[in-house]
GROMACS .gro file of C-alpha atoms in nm:
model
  396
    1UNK     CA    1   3.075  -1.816   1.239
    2UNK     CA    2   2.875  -2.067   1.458
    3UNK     CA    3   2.863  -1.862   1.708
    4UNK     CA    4   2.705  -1.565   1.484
    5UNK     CA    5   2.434  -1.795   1.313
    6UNK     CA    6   2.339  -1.951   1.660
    7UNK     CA    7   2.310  -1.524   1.765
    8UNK     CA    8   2.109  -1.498   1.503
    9UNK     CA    9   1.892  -1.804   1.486
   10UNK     CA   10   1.768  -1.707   1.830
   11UNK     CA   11   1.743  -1.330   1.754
   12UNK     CA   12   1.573  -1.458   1.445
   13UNK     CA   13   1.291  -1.728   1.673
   14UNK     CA   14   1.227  -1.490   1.947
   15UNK     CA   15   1.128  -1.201   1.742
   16UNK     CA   16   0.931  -1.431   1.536
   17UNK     CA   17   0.710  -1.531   1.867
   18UNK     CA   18   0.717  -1.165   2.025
   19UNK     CA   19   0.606  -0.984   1.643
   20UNK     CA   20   0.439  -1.344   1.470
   21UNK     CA   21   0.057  -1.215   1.532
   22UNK     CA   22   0.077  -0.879   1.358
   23UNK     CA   23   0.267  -0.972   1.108
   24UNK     CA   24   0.020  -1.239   1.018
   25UNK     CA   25  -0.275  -0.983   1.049
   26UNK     CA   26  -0.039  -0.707   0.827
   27UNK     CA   27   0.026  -1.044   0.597
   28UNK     CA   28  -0.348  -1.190   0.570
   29UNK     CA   29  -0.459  -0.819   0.469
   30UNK     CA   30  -0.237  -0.760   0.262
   31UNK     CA   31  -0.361  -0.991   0.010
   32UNK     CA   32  -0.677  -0.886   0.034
   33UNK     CA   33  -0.584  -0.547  -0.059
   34UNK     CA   34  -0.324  -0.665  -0.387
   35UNK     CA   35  -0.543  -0.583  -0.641
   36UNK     CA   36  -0.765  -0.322  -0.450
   37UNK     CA   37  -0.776  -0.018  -0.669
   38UNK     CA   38  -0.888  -0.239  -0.987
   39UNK     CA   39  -1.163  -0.422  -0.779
   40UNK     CA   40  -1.283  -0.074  -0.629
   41UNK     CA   41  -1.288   0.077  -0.983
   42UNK     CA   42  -1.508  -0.241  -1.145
   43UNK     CA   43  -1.740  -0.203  -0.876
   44UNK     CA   44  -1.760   0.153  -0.886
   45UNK     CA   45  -1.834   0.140  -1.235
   46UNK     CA   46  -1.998  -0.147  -1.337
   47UNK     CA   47  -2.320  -0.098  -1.490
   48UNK     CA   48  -2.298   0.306  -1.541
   49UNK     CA   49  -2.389   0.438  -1.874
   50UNK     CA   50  -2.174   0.707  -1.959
   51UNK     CA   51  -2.253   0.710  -2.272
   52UNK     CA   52  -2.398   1.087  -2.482
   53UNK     CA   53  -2.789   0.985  -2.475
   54UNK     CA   54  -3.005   1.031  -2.822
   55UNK     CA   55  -2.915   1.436  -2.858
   56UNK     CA   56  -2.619   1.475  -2.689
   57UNK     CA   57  -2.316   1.594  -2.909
   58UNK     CA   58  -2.091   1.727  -2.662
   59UNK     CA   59  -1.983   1.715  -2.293
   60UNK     CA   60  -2.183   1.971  -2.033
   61UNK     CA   61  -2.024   2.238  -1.913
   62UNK     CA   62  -1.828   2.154  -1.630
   63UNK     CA   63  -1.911   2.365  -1.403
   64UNK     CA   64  -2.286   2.328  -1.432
   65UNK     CA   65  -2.203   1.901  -1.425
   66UNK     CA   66  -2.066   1.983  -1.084
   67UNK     CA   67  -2.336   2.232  -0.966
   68UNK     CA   68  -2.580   1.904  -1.066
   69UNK     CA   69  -2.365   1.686  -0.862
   70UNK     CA   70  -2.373   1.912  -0.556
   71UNK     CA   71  -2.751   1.966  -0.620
   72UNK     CA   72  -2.755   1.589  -0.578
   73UNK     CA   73  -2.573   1.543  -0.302
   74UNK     CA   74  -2.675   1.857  -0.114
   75UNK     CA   75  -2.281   1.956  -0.057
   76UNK     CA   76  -1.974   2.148  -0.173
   77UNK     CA   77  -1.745   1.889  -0.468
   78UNK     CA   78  -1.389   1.902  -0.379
   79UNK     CA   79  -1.240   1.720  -0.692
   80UNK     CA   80  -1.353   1.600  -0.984
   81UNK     CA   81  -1.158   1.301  -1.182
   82UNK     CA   82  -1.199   1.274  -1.582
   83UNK     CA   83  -1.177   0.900  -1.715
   84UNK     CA   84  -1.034   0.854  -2.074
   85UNK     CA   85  -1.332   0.729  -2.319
   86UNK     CA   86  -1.629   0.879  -2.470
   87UNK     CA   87  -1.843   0.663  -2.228
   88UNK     CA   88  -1.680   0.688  -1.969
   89UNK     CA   89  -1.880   0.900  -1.645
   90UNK     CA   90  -1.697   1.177  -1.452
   91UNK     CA   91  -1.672   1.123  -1.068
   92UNK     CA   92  -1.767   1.407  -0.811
   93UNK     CA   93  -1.558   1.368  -0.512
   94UNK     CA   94  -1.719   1.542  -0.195
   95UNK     CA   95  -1.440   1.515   0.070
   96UNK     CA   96  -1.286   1.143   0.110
   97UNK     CA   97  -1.567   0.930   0.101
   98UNK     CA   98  -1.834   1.074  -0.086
   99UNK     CA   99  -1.852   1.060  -0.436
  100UNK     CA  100  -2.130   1.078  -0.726
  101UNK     CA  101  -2.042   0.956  -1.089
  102UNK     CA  102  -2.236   1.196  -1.351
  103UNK     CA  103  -2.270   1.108  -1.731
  104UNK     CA  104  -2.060   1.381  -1.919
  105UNK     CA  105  -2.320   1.444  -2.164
  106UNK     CA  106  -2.644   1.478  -1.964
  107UNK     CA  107  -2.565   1.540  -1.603
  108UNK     CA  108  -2.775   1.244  -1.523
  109UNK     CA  109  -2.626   1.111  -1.187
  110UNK     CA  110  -2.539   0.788  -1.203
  111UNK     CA  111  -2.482   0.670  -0.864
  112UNK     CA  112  -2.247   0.718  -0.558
  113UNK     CA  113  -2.013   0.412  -0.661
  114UNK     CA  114  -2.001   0.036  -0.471
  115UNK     CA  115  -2.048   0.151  -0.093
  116UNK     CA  116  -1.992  -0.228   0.004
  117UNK     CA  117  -1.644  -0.238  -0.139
  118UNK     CA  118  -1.463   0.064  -0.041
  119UNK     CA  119  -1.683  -0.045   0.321
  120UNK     CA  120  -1.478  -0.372   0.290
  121UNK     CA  121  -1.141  -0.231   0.168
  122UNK     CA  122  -1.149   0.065   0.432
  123UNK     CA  123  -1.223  -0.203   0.667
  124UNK     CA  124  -0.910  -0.450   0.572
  125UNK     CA  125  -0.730  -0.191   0.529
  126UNK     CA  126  -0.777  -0.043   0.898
  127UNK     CA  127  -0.656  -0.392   1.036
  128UNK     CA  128  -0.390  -0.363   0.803
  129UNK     CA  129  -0.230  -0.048   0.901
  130UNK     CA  130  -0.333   0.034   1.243
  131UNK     CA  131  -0.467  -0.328   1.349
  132UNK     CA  132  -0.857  -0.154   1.336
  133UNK     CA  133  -0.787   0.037   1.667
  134UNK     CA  134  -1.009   0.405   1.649
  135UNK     CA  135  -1.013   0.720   1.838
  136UNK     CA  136  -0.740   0.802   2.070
  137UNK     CA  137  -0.604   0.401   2.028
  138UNK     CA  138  -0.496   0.466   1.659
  139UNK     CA  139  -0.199   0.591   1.739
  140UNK     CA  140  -0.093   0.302   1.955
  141UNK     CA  141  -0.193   0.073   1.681
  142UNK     CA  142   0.021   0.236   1.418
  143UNK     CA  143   0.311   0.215   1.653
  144UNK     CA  144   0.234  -0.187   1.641
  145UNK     CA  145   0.249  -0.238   1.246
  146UNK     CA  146   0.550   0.012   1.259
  147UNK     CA  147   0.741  -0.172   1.511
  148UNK     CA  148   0.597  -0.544   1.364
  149UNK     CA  149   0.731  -0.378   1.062
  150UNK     CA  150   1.114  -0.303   1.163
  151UNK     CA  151   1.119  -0.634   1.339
  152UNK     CA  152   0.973  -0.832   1.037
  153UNK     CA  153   1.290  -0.691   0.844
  154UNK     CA  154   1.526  -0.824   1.084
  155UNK     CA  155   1.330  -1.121   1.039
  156UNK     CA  156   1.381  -1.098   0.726
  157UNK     CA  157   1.763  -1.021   0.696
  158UNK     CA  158   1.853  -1.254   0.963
  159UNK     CA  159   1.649  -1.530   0.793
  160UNK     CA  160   1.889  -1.503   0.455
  161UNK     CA  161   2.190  -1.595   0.656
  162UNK     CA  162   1.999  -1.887   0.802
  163UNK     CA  163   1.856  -1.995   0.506
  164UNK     CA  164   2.165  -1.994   0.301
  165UNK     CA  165   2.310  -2.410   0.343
  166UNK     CA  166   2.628  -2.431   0.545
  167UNK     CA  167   2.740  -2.674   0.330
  168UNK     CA  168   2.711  -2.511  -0.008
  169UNK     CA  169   2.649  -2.878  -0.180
  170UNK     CA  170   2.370  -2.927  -0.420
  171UNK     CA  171   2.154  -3.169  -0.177
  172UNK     CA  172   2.216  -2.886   0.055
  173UNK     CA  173   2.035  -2.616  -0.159
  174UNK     CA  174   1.796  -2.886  -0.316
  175UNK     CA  175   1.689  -2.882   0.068
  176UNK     CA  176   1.595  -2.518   0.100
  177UNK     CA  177   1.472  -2.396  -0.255
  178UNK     CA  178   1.220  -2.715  -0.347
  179UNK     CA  179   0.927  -2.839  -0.169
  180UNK     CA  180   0.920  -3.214  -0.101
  181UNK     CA  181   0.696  -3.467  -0.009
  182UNK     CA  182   0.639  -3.750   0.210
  183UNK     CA  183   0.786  -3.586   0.538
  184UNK     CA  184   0.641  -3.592   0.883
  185UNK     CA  185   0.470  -3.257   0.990
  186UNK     CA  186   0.757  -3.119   1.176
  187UNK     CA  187   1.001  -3.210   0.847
  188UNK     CA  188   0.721  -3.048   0.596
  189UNK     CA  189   0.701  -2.712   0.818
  190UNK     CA  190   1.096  -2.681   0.784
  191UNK     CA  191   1.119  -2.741   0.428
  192UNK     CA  192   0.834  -2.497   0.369
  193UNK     CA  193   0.947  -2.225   0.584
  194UNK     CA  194   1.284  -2.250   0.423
  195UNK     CA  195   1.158  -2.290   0.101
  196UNK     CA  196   0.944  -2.012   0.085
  197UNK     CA  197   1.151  -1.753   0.294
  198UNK     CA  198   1.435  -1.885   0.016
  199UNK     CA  199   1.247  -1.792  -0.296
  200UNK     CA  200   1.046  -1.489  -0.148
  201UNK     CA  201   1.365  -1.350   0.077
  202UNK     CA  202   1.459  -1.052  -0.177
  203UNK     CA  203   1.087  -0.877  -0.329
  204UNK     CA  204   0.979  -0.946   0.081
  205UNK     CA  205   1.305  -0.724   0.199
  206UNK     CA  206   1.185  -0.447  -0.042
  207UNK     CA  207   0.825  -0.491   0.115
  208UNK     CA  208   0.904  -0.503   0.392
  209UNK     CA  209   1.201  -0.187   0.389
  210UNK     CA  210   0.923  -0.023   0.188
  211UNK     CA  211   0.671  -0.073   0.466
  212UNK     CA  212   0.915   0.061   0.765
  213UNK     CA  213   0.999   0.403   0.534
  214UNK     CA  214   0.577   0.429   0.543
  215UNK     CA  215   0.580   0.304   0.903
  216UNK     CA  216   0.848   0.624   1.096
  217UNK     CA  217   0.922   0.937   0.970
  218UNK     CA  218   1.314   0.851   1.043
  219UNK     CA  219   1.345   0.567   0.773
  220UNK     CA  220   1.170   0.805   0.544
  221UNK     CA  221   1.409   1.093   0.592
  222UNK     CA  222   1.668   0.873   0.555
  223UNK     CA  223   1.606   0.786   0.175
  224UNK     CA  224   1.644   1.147   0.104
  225UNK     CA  225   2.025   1.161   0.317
  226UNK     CA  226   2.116   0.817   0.153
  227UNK     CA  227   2.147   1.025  -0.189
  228UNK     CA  228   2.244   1.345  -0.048
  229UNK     CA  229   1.958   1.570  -0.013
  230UNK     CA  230   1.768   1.734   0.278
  231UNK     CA  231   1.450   1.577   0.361
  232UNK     CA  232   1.139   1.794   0.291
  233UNK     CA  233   0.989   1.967   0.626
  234UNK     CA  234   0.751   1.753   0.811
  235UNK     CA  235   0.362   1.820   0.810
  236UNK     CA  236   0.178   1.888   1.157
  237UNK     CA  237   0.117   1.598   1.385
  238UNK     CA  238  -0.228   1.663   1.296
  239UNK     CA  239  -0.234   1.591   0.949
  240UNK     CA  240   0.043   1.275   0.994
  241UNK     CA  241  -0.121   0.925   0.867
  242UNK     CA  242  -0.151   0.782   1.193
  243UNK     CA  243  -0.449   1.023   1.205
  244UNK     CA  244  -0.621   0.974   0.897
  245UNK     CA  245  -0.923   0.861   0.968
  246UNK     CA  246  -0.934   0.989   1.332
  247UNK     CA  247  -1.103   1.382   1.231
  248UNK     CA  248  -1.015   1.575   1.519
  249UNK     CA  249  -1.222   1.906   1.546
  250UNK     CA  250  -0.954   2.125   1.416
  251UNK     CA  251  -0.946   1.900   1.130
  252UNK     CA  252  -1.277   1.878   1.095
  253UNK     CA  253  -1.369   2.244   1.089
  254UNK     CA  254  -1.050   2.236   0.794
  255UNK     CA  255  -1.223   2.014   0.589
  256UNK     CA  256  -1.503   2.188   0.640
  257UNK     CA  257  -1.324   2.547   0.556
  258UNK     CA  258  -1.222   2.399   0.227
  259UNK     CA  259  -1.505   2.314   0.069
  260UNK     CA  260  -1.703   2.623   0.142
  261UNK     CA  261  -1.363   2.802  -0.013
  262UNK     CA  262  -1.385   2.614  -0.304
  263UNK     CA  263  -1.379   2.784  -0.623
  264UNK     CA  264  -1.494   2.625  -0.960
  265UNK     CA  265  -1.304   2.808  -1.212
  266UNK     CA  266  -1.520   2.987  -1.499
  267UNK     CA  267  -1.256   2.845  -1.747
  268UNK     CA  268  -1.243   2.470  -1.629
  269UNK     CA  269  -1.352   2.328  -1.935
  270UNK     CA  270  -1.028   2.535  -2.161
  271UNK     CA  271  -0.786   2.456  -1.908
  272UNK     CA  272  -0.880   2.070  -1.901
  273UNK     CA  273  -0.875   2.081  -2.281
  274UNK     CA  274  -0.515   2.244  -2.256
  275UNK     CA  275  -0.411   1.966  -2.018
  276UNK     CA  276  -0.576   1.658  -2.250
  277UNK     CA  277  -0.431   1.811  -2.569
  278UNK     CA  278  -0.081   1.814  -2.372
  279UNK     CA  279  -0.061   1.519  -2.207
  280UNK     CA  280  -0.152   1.305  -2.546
  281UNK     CA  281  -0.298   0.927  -2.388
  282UNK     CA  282  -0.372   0.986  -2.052
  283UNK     CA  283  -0.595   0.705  -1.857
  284UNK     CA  284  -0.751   0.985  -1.583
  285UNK     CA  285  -0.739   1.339  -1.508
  286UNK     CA  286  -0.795   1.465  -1.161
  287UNK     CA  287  -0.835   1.785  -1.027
  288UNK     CA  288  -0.855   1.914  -0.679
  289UNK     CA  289  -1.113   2.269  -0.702
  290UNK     CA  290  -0.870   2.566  -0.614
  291UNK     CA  291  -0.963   2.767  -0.325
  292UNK     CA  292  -0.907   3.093  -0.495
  293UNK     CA  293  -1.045   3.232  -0.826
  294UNK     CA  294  -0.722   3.385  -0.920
  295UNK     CA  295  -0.489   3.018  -0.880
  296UNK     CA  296  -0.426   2.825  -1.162
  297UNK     CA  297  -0.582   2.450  -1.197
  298UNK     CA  298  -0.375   2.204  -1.080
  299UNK     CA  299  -0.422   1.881  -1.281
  300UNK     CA  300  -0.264   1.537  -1.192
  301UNK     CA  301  -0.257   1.332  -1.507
  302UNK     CA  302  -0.212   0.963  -1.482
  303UNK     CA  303  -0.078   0.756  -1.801
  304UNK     CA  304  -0.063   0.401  -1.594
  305UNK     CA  305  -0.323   0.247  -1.325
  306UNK     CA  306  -0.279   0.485  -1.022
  307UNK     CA  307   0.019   0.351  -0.821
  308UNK     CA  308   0.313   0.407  -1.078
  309UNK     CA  309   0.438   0.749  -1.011
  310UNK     CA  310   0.709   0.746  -1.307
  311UNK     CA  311   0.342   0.801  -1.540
  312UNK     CA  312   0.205   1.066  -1.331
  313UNK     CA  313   0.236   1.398  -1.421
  314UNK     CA  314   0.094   1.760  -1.306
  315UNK     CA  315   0.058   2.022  -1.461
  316UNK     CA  316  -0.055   2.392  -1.388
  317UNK     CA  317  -0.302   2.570  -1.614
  318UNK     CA  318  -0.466   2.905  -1.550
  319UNK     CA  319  -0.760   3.054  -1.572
  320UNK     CA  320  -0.618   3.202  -1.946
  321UNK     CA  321  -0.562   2.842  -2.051
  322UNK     CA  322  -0.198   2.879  -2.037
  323UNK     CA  323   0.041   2.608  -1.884
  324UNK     CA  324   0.205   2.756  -1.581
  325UNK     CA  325   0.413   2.455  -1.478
  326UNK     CA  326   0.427   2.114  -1.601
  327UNK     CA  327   0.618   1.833  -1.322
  328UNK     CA  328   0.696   1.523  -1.484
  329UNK     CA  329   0.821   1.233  -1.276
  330UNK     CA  330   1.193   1.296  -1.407
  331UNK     CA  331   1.188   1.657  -1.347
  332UNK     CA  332   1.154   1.553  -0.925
  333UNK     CA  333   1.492   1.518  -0.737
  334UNK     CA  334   1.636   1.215  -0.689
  335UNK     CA  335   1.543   1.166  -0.325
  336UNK     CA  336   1.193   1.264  -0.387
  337UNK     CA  337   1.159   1.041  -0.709
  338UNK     CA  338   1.293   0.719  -0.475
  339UNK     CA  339   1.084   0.763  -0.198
  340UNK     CA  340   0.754   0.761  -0.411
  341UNK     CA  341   0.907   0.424  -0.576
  342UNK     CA  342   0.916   0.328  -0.224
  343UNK     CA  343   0.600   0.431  -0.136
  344UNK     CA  344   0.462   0.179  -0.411
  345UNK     CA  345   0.706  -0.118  -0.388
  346UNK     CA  346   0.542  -0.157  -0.136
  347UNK     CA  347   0.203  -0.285  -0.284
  348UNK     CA  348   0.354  -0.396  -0.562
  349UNK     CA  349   0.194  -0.129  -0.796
  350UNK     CA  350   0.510   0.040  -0.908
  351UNK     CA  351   0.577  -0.294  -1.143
  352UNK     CA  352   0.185  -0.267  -1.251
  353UNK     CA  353  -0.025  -0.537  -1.231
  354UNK     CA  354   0.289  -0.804  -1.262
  355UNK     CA  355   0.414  -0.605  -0.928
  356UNK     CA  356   0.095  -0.623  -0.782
  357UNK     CA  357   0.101  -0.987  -0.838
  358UNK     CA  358   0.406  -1.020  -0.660
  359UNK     CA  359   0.332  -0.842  -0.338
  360UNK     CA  360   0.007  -1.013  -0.325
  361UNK     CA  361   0.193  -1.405  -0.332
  362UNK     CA  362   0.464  -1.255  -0.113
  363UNK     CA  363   0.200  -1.142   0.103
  364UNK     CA  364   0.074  -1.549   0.100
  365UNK     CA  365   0.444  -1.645   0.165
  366UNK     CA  366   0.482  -1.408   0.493
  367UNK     CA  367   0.159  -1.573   0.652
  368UNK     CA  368   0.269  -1.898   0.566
  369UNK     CA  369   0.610  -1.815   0.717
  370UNK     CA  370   0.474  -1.678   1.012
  371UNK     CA  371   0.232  -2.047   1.069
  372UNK     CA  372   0.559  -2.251   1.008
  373UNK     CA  373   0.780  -2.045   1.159
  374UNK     CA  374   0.527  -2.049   1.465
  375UNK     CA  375   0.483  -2.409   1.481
  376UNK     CA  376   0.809  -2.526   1.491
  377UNK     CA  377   0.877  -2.290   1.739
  378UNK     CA  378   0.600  -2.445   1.961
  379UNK     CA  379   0.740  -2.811   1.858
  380UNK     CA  380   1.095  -2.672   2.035
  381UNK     CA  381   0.937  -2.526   2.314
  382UNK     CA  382   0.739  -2.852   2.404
  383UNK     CA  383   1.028  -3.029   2.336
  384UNK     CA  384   1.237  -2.828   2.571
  385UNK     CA  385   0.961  -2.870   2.859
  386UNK     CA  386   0.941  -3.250   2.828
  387UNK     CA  387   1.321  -3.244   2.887
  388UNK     CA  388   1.317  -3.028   3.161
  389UNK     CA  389   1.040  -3.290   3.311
  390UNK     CA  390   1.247  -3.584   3.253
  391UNK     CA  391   1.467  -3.674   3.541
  392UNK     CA  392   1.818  -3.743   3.459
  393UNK     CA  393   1.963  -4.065   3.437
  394UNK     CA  394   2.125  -4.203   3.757
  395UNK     CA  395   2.493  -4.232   3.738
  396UNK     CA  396   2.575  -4.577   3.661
   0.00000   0.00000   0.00000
């Protein structure tokens, strides 16, 4: 058993040293980003008047709200996202970055949304997952988060054996799950690295496990074997996530294909009623324009605060106002079901705001970890050196 934790301990350091940089970048970012999508949407919509103006009874027409949007913006809308309240102002979405919020009632743009934060968030959030590399480098940089990733939850795993007291006595725990005071620095880093990677070593393994079934296609696929299904076929390299971002020109002239084939249905405003009067108290309604007059609207209906797929649901209306399909979180297989969980454990948002939370001070923990975990690391290292400097004694 000595033998094993010294294995580990030094399997444990010198992955630490080699991966200790981007995982304090992917760490540092990632509590910038824990409460993202509620600081986007107050900035997006703080000081908009959605309000019905002295007049105004009832909602425009949707179609003609979006034909004032594109007016606006001199382009093609590709979705369109309803918020629940009377006041509340319906956002244009041209593409992935451009937007327009319109007041229901009037048309009346009311403005494209806070530029500076998505700027800022698109920004962390590029050093987050592919360390801000562009271009043809992007790839290269996902391959760093995904590999600081898998090494960060050996890290991880190897740290609860070390962590756990070899002497299971209560000074011996006392040691490694409370912080104490009074010690040197080198005595303060090892209490807080062991403190924290104590306390934190669970929710961080499910971050962190989360983060590598984002990171490679493999780990993914394997959530779907683990409970006995086939994984779902893979998408083009071209359309992966290591490429978001990166518009190459066949993707460009795509995205440029669909919105000239975009279609706004005659009957948008009976389907959407069908889908409000379905889905009962529904926070937003969003709906990607079909391509084709003759397919049915495809709403995505959203009871929580965007990143908690068990309140999501879609449903399929067409242009007769009849349901075609309704998908409700339970009605997905089980494989598919636990890799979206995944896919939000991993910011937290599948627990709400309390999960958020978490991921966000977990997020704090990790960088801490990493400066501890770094700096004793140096303190052994110099130590070694000095030793290796000092001549032996002579032989008496």
């Amino acid at each position: 058993m000595a033998r094993i934790r010294s294995v580990l301990f030094w399997l444990h350091l010198a992955v630490g040293v080699i991966a200790g940089g981007v995982i304090l970048i992917m760490a540092l970012t990632g509590v910038a980003l824990t409460y993202q999508k509620q600081m986007t949407s107050w900035a997006d919509l703080r000081g908009l008047d959605g309000a019905p103006g002295a007049g105004f009874t009832a909602p425009m027409a949707t179609p003609a709200l979006l034909a004032a949007a594109a007016t606006e913006r001199k382009g093609t809308p590709t979705a369109v996202v309803w918020r629940n309240g009377p006041a509340s102002p319906v956002e244009v979405q041209f593409g992935r970055e451009g937007r327009l919020f319109v007041n229901a009632y009037t048309g009346a743009i009311l403005g494209e949304g806070s530029v500076a934060m998505r700027g800022f968030f698109r920004w962390v959030t590029d050093w987050h997952r592919w360390l801000a590399t562009s271009g043809e480098n992007r790839p290269l940089g996902k391959r760093l988060t995904g590999a600081a990733n898998l090494a960060f939850l050996l890290i991880v795993l190897s740290g609860m054996w070390l962590w756990w007291p070899r002497r299971a006595t209560v000074q011996a725990f006392r040691q490694v799950t409370w912080f104490r005071r009074g010690l040197s620095a080198k005595a303060r880093d090892f209490n807080w690295h062991n403190v924290i990677g104590f306390w934190s070593a669970v929710p961080l393994a499910v971050v962190v496990a989360s983060g590598v079934v984002i990171s490679y296609g493999w780990a993914g696929d394997l959530v779907y074997r683990l409970v006995g299904e086939l994984p779902p076929a893979r998408s083009a390299p071209a359309t992966t996530a290591a490429n978001v971002g990166t518009p190459t020109p066949a993707r460009a002239a795509n995205r440029e294909s669909r919105s000239e084939d975009v279609v706004i249905p005659a009957a948008l405003d009976q389907q959407l009623a069908v889908a409000r009067a379905a889905q009962g108290n529904w926070r937003t309604i969003s709906l990607t324009l079909p391509t084709s007059d003759t397919a049915p609207s495809v709403f995505s209906v959203d009871h929580g605060m965007g990143g908690e797929p068990h309140k999501k649901t879609r449903m399929s209306v067409d242009a007769a106002g009849a349901v075609v399909s309704t998908q409700r979180f339970a009605d997905q297989s089980t494989g598919r079901r636990a890799r979206s969980i995944l896919r939000f454990a991993h910011t937290g948002e599948v627990l709400g705001v309390v999960g958020q939370t978490i991921a966000g001070l977990i997020s704090l923990g990790t960088a801490v970890l990493v400066l501890t975990g770094l700096a004793l690391s140096g303190r052994r290292l110099r130590a070694w050196i000095a030793r290796r400097r000092t001549p032996p004694p002579h032989a008496a």
